[in-house]
Short mmCIF file of C-alpha atoms and ligand atoms in Angstrom, two decimals:
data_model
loop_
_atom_site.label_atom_id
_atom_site.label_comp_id
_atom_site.label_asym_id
_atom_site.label_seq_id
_atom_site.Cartn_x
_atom_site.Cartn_y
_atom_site.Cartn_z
CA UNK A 5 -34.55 16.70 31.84
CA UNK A 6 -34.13 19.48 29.40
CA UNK A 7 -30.04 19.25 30.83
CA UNK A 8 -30.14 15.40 29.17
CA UNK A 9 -31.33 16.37 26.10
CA UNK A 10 -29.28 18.71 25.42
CA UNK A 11 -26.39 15.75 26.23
CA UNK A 12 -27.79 13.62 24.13
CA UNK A 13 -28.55 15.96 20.81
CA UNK A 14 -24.32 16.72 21.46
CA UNK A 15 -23.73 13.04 21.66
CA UNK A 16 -21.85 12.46 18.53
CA UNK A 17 -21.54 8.29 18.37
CA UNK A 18 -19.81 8.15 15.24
CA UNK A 19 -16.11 8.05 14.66
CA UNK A 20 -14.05 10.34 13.15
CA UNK A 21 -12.94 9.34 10.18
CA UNK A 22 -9.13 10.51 8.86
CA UNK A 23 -9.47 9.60 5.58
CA UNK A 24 -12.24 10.80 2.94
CA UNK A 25 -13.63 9.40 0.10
CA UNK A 26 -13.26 11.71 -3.14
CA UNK A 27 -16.98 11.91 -4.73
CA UNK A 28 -15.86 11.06 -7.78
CA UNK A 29 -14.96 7.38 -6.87
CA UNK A 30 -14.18 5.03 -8.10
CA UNK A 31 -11.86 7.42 -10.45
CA UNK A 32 -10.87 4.74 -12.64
CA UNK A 33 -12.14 1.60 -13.31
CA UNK A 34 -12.46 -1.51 -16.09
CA UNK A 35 -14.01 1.27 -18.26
CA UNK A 36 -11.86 3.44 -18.41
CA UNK A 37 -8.85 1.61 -19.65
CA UNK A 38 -8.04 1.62 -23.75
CA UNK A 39 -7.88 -1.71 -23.95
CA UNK A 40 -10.18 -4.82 -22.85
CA UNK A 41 -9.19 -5.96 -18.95
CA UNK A 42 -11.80 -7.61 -16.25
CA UNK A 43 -10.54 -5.31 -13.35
CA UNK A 44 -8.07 -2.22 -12.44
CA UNK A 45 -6.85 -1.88 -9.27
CA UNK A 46 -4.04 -1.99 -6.27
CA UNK A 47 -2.16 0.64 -7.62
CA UNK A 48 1.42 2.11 -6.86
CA UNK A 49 1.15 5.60 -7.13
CA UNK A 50 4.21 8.62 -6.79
CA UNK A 51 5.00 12.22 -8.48
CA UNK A 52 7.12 12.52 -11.27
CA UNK A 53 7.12 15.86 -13.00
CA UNK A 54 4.85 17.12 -11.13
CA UNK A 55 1.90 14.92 -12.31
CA UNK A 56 0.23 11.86 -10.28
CA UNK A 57 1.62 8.62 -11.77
CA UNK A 58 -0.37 5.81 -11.14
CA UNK A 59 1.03 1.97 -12.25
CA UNK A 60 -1.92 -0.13 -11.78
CA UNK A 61 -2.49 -3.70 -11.38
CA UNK A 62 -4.43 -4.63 -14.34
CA UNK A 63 -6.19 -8.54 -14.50
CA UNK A 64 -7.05 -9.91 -18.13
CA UNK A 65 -9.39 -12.12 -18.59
CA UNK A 66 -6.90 -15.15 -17.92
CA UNK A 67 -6.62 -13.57 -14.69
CA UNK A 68 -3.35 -12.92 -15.02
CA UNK A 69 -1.65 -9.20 -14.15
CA UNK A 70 0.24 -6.62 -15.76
CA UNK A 71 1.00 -3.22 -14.57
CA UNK A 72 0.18 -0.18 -16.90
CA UNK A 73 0.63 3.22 -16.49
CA UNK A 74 -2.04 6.22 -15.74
CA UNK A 75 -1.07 9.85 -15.46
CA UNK A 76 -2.97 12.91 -14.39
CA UNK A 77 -2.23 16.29 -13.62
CA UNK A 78 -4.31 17.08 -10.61
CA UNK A 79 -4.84 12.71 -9.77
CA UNK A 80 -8.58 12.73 -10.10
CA UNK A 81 -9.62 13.34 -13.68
CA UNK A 82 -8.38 13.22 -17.22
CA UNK A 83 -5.96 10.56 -16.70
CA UNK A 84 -3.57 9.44 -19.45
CA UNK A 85 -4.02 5.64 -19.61
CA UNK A 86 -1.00 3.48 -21.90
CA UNK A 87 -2.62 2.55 -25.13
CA UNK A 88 -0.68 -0.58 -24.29
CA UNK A 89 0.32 -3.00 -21.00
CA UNK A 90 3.29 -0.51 -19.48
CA UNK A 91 5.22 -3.38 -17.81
CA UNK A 92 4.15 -7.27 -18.61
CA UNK A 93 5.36 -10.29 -16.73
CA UNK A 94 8.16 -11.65 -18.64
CA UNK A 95 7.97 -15.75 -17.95
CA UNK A 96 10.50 -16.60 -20.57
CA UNK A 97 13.63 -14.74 -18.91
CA UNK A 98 11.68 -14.50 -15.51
CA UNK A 99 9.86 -17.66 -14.76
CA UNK A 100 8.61 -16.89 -10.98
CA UNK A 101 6.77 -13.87 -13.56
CA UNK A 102 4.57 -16.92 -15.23
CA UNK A 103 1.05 -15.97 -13.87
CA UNK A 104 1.37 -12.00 -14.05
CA UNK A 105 2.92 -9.10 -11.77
CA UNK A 106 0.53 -7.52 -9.07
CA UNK A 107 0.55 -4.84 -6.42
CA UNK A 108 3.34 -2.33 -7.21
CA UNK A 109 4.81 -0.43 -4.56
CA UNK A 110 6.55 2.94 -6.13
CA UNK A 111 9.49 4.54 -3.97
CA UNK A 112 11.66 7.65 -4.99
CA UNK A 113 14.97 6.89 -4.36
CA UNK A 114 16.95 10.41 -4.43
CA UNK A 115 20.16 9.25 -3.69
CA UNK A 116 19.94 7.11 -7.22
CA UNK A 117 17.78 9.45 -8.92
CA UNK A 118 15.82 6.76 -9.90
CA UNK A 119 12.06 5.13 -8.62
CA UNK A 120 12.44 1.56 -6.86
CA UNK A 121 9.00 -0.35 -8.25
CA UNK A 122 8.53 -3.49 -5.76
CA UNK A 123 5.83 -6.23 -7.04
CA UNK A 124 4.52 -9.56 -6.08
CA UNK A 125 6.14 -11.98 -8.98
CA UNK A 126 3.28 -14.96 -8.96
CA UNK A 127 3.58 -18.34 -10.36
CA UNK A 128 3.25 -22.17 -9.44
CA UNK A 129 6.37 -20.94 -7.03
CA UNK A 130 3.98 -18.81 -4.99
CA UNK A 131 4.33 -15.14 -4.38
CA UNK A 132 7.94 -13.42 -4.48
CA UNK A 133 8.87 -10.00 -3.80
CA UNK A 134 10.54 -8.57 -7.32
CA UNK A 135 12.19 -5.25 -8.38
CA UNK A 136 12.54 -2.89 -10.93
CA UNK A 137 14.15 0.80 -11.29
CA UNK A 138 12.97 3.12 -13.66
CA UNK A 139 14.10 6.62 -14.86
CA UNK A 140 11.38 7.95 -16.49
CA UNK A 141 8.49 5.01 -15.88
CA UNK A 142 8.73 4.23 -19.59
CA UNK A 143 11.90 1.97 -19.50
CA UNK A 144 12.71 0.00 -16.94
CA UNK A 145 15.50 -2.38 -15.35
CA UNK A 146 14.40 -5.57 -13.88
CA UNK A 147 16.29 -6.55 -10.90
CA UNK A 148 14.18 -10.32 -10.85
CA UNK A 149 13.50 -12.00 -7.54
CA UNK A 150 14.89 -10.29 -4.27
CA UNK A 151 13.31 -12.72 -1.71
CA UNK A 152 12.56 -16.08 -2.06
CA UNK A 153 8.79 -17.32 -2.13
CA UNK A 154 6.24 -16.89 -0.76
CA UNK A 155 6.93 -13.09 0.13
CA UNK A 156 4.96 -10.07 -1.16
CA UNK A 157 4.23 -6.42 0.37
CA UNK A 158 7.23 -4.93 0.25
CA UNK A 159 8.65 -1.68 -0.24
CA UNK A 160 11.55 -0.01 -0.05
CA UNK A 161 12.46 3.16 1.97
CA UNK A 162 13.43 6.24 0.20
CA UNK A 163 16.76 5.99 1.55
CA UNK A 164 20.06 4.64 3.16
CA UNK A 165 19.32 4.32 7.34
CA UNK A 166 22.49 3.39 9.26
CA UNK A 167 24.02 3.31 5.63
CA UNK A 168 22.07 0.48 4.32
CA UNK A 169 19.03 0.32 2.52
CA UNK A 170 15.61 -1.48 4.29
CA UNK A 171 12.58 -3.17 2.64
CA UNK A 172 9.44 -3.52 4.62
CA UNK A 173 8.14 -7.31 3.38
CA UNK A 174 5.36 -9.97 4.62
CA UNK A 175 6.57 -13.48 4.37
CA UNK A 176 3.90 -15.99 4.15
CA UNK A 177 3.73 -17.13 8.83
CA UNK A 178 6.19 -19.95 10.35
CA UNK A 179 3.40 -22.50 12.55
CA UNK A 180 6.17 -21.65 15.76
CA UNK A 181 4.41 -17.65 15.91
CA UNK A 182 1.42 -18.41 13.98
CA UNK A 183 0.05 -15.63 11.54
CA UNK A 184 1.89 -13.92 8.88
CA UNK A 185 3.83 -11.11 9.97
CA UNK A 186 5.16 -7.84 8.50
CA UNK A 187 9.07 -7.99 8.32
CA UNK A 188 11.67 -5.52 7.32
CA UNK A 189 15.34 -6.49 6.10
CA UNK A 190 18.44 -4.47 4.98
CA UNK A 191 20.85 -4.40 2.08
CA UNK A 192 23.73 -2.74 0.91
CA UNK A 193 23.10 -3.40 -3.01
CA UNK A 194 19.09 -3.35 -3.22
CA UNK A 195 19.40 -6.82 -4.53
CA UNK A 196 21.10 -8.99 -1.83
CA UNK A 197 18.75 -8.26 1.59
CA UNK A 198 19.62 -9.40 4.89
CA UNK A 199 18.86 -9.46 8.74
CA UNK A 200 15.31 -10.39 8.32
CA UNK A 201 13.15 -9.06 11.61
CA UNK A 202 9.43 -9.38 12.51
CA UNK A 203 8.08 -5.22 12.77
CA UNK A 204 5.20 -5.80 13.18
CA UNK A 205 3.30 -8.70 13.97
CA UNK A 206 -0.08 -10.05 13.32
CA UNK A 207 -2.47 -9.84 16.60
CA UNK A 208 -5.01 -12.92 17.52
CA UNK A 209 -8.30 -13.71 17.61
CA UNK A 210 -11.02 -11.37 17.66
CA UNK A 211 -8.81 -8.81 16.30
CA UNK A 212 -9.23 -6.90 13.20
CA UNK A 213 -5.73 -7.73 12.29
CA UNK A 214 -5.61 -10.77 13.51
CA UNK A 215 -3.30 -13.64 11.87
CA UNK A 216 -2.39 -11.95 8.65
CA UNK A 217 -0.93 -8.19 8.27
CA UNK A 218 0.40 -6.84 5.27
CA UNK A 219 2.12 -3.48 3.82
CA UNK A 220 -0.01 -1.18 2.38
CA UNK A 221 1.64 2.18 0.74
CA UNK A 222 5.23 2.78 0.93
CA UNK A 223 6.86 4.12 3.98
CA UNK A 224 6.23 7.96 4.91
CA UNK A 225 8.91 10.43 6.08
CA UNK A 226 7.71 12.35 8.80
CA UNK A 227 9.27 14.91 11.52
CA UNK A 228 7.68 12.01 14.09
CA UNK A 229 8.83 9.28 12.54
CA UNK A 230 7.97 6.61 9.30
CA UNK A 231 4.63 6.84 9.15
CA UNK A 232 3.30 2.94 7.61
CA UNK A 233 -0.20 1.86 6.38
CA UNK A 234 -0.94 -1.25 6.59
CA UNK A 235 -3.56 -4.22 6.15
CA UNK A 236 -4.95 -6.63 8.50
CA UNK A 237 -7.24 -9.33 7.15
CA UNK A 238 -9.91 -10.65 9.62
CA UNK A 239 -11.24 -13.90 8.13
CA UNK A 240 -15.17 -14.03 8.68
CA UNK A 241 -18.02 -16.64 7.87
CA UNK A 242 -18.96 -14.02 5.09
CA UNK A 243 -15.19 -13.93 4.15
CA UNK A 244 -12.36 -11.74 4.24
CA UNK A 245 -12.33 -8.23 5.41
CA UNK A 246 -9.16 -6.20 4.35
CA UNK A 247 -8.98 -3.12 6.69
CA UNK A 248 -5.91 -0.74 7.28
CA UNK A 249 -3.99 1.01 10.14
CA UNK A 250 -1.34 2.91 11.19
CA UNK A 251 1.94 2.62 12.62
CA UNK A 252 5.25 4.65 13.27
CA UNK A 253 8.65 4.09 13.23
CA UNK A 254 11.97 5.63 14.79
CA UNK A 255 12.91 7.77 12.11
CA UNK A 256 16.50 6.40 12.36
CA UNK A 257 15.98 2.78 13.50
CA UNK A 258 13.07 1.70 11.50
CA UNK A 259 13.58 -1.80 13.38
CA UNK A 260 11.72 -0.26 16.32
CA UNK A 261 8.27 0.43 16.00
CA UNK A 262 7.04 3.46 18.58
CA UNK A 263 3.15 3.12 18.09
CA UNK A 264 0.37 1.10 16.62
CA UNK A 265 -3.15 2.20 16.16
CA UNK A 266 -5.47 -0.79 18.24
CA UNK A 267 -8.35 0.47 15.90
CA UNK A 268 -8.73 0.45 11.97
CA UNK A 269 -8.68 3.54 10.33
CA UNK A 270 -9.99 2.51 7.01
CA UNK A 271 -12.14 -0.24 6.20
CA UNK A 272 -14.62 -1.06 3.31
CA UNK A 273 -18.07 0.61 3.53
CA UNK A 274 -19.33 1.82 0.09
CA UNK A 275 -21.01 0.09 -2.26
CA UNK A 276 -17.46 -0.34 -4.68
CA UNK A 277 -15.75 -1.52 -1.70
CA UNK A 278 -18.19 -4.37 -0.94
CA UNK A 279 -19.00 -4.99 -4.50
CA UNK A 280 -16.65 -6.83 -7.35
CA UNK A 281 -14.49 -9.52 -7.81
CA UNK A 282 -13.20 -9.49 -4.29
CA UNK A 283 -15.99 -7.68 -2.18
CA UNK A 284 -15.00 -6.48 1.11
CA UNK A 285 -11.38 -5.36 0.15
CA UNK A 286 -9.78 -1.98 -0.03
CA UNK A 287 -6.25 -2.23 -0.61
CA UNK A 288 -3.58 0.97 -1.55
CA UNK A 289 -0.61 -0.04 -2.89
CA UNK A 290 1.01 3.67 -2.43
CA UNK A 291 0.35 7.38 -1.12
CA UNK A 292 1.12 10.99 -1.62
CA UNK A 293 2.20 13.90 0.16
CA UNK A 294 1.04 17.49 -1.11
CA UNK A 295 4.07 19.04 0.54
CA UNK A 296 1.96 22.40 0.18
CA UNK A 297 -1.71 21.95 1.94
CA UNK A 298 -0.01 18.87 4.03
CA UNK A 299 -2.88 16.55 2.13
CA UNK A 300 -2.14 12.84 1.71
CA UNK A 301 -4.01 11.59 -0.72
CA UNK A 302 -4.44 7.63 -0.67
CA UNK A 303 -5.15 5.42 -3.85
CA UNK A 304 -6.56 2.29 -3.36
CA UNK A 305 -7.87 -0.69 -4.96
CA UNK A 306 -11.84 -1.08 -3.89
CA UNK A 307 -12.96 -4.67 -4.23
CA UNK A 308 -10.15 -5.85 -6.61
CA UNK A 309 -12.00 -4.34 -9.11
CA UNK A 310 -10.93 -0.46 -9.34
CA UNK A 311 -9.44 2.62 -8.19
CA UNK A 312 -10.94 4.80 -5.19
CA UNK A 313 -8.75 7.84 -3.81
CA UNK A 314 -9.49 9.01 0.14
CA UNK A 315 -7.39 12.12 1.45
CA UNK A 316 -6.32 12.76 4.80
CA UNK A 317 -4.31 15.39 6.65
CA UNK A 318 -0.83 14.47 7.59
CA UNK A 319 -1.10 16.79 10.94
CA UNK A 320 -4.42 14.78 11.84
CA UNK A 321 -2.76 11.30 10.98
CA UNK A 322 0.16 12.27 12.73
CA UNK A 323 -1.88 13.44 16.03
CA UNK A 324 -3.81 9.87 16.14
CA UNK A 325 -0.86 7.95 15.63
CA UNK A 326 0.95 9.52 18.03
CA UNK A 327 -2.48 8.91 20.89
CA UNK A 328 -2.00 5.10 20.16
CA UNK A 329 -0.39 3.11 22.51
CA UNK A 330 2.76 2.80 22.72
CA UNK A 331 4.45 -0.29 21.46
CA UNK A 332 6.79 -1.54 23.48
CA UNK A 333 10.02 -3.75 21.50
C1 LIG B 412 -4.31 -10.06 -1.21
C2 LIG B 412 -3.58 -9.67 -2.48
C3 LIG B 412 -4.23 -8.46 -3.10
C4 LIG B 412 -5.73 -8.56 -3.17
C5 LIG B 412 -6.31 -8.99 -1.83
C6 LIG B 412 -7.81 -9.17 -1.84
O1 LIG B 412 -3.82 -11.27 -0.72
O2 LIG B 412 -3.64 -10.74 -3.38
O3 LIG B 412 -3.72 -8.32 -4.40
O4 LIG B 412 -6.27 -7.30 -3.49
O5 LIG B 412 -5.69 -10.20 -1.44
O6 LIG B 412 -8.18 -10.15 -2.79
#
């Protein structure tokens, strides 16, 4: 007797979770911003001189989106917000721009010394996968549509594999494979991509990625590989739930994918995550790496209504990834 209590008071029934919530969440929201908007959130995030540079997806009250800029030295408090919209659809020149620019995906390109910014470009068109460099995130250099509609999620990898560029992109699903699938395709000019392949692919029913996957941050260098978050949507009677997972890549053929986790990682639980304009929806847009305490520290959008950070540890994420199954191509 005394032997089975003893199992059960060791019994831990909960699981472990990889990423935590900072207390301070949501770290920026609505509030916060120096100008009137109904919701911040989905934000690209990278370094750039040393501070945390956040381009959020900002909704007005039309509903449309513009991105805008939030800086912070340590990327939880006393953030610099732009007095004004950073970088606004421009429907006159770009017309696929005509209701707003959402979800930017930020990726440091070394090799051009310059920061690829992929967005969903939204209009009566549907969704289309646009870029923009930038130097110094005050000007930048619109590249206009790279894919055609409807196509959104995409980001680009920090650099040339096999001497060509790849994007990571979700087409909207073909009835033949049903469900809308992650893709990746390769360029040699950032602007002309090619050799479209399904990477990973949506799972089926009861799943909680089942029928529609999605990008989430930009891929990760590791020593084991690209590590990729990503969203599955399970559709429910209550609605959508937008969780995330992990994958990995061959560090020099991104085309083949070496594991998958079967489980979420990440999921909506606390009150802002369940709670807004879009309840049940926590969606990053971009990641860092604190090359010194091996912390990545995830921003994400918490019911399309503001900005929650979670931190994990790149060993630990590294470790469960690399339990999953393997996948096999
Ligand atoms: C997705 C995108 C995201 C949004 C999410 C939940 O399809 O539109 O921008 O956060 O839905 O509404």
């Amino acid at each position: 007797m005394q032997h089975f209590e003893t199992r059960l008071k060791s019994y831990d029934n909960t699981y472990k979770e990889l990423f935590v919530r900072h207390h301070n969440n949501p770290i920026l929201s609505a509030k916060d911003w120096p100008y009137p908007v109904n919701a911040v959130f989905n934000p690209g995030v990278t370094l750039f001189q040393n501070k945390v540079v956040l381009l959020a997806r900002v909704e007005d009250r039309r509903g449309f989106s513009h991105l805008a800029k939030a800086v912070s030295e340590n990327g939880i408090v006393n953030w610099m917000i732009d007095s004004q919209p950073t970088f606004e659809a421009d429907p006159q020149n770009y017309p696929e721009e005509a209701w707003g620019i959402e979800d930017p995906r930020i990726t440091r390109l070394d090799e051009l010394d310059k920061w690829a910014i992929t967005y969903t470009a939204f209009s009566e068109s549907g969704p289309m996968v646009s870029l923009a460099m930038t130097k110094d995130f005050h000007e930048f250099e619109r590249f206009g549509p790279i894919l055609p509609p409807e196509d959104k999620d995409a980001a680009i990898f920090p650099r040339k594999i096999g001497g060509r560029w790849m994007l990571i992109h979700r087409p909207m699903g073909a009835s033949v494979k049903p469900g809308t699938h992650i893709w990746a395709s390769s360029s040699d000019d950032l602007k002309n991509w090619s050799d479209p392949k399904i990477l990973i692919p949506a799972r089926a029913g009861a799943w909680w990625d089942a029928n529609k996957v999605g990008l989430s941050a930009q891929p990760l260098e590791t020593p084991d590989g690209w590590l990729i978050l990503y969203h599955g949507v399970r559709q429910t009677a209550a609605g959508s739930i937008y969780r995330l997972g992990l994958a990995l890549l061959d560090l020099e053929d991104p085309f083949k994918i070496l594991r998958r986790s079967d489980e979420w990682i990440f999921g909506p639980q606390e009150p802002y995550e369940k709670e807004g304009d879009v309840g049940g929806a926590v969606f990053p847009c971009g990641w860092i790496l604190d090359i010194a305490t091996g912390k990545v520290r995830m921003y994400y959008g918490a019911a399309d209504s503001c900005i929650a950070l979670a931190t994990a540890n790149l060993s630990e994420l590294l470790d469960y990834i690399k339990s999953c199954p393997e996948v096999e191509t």
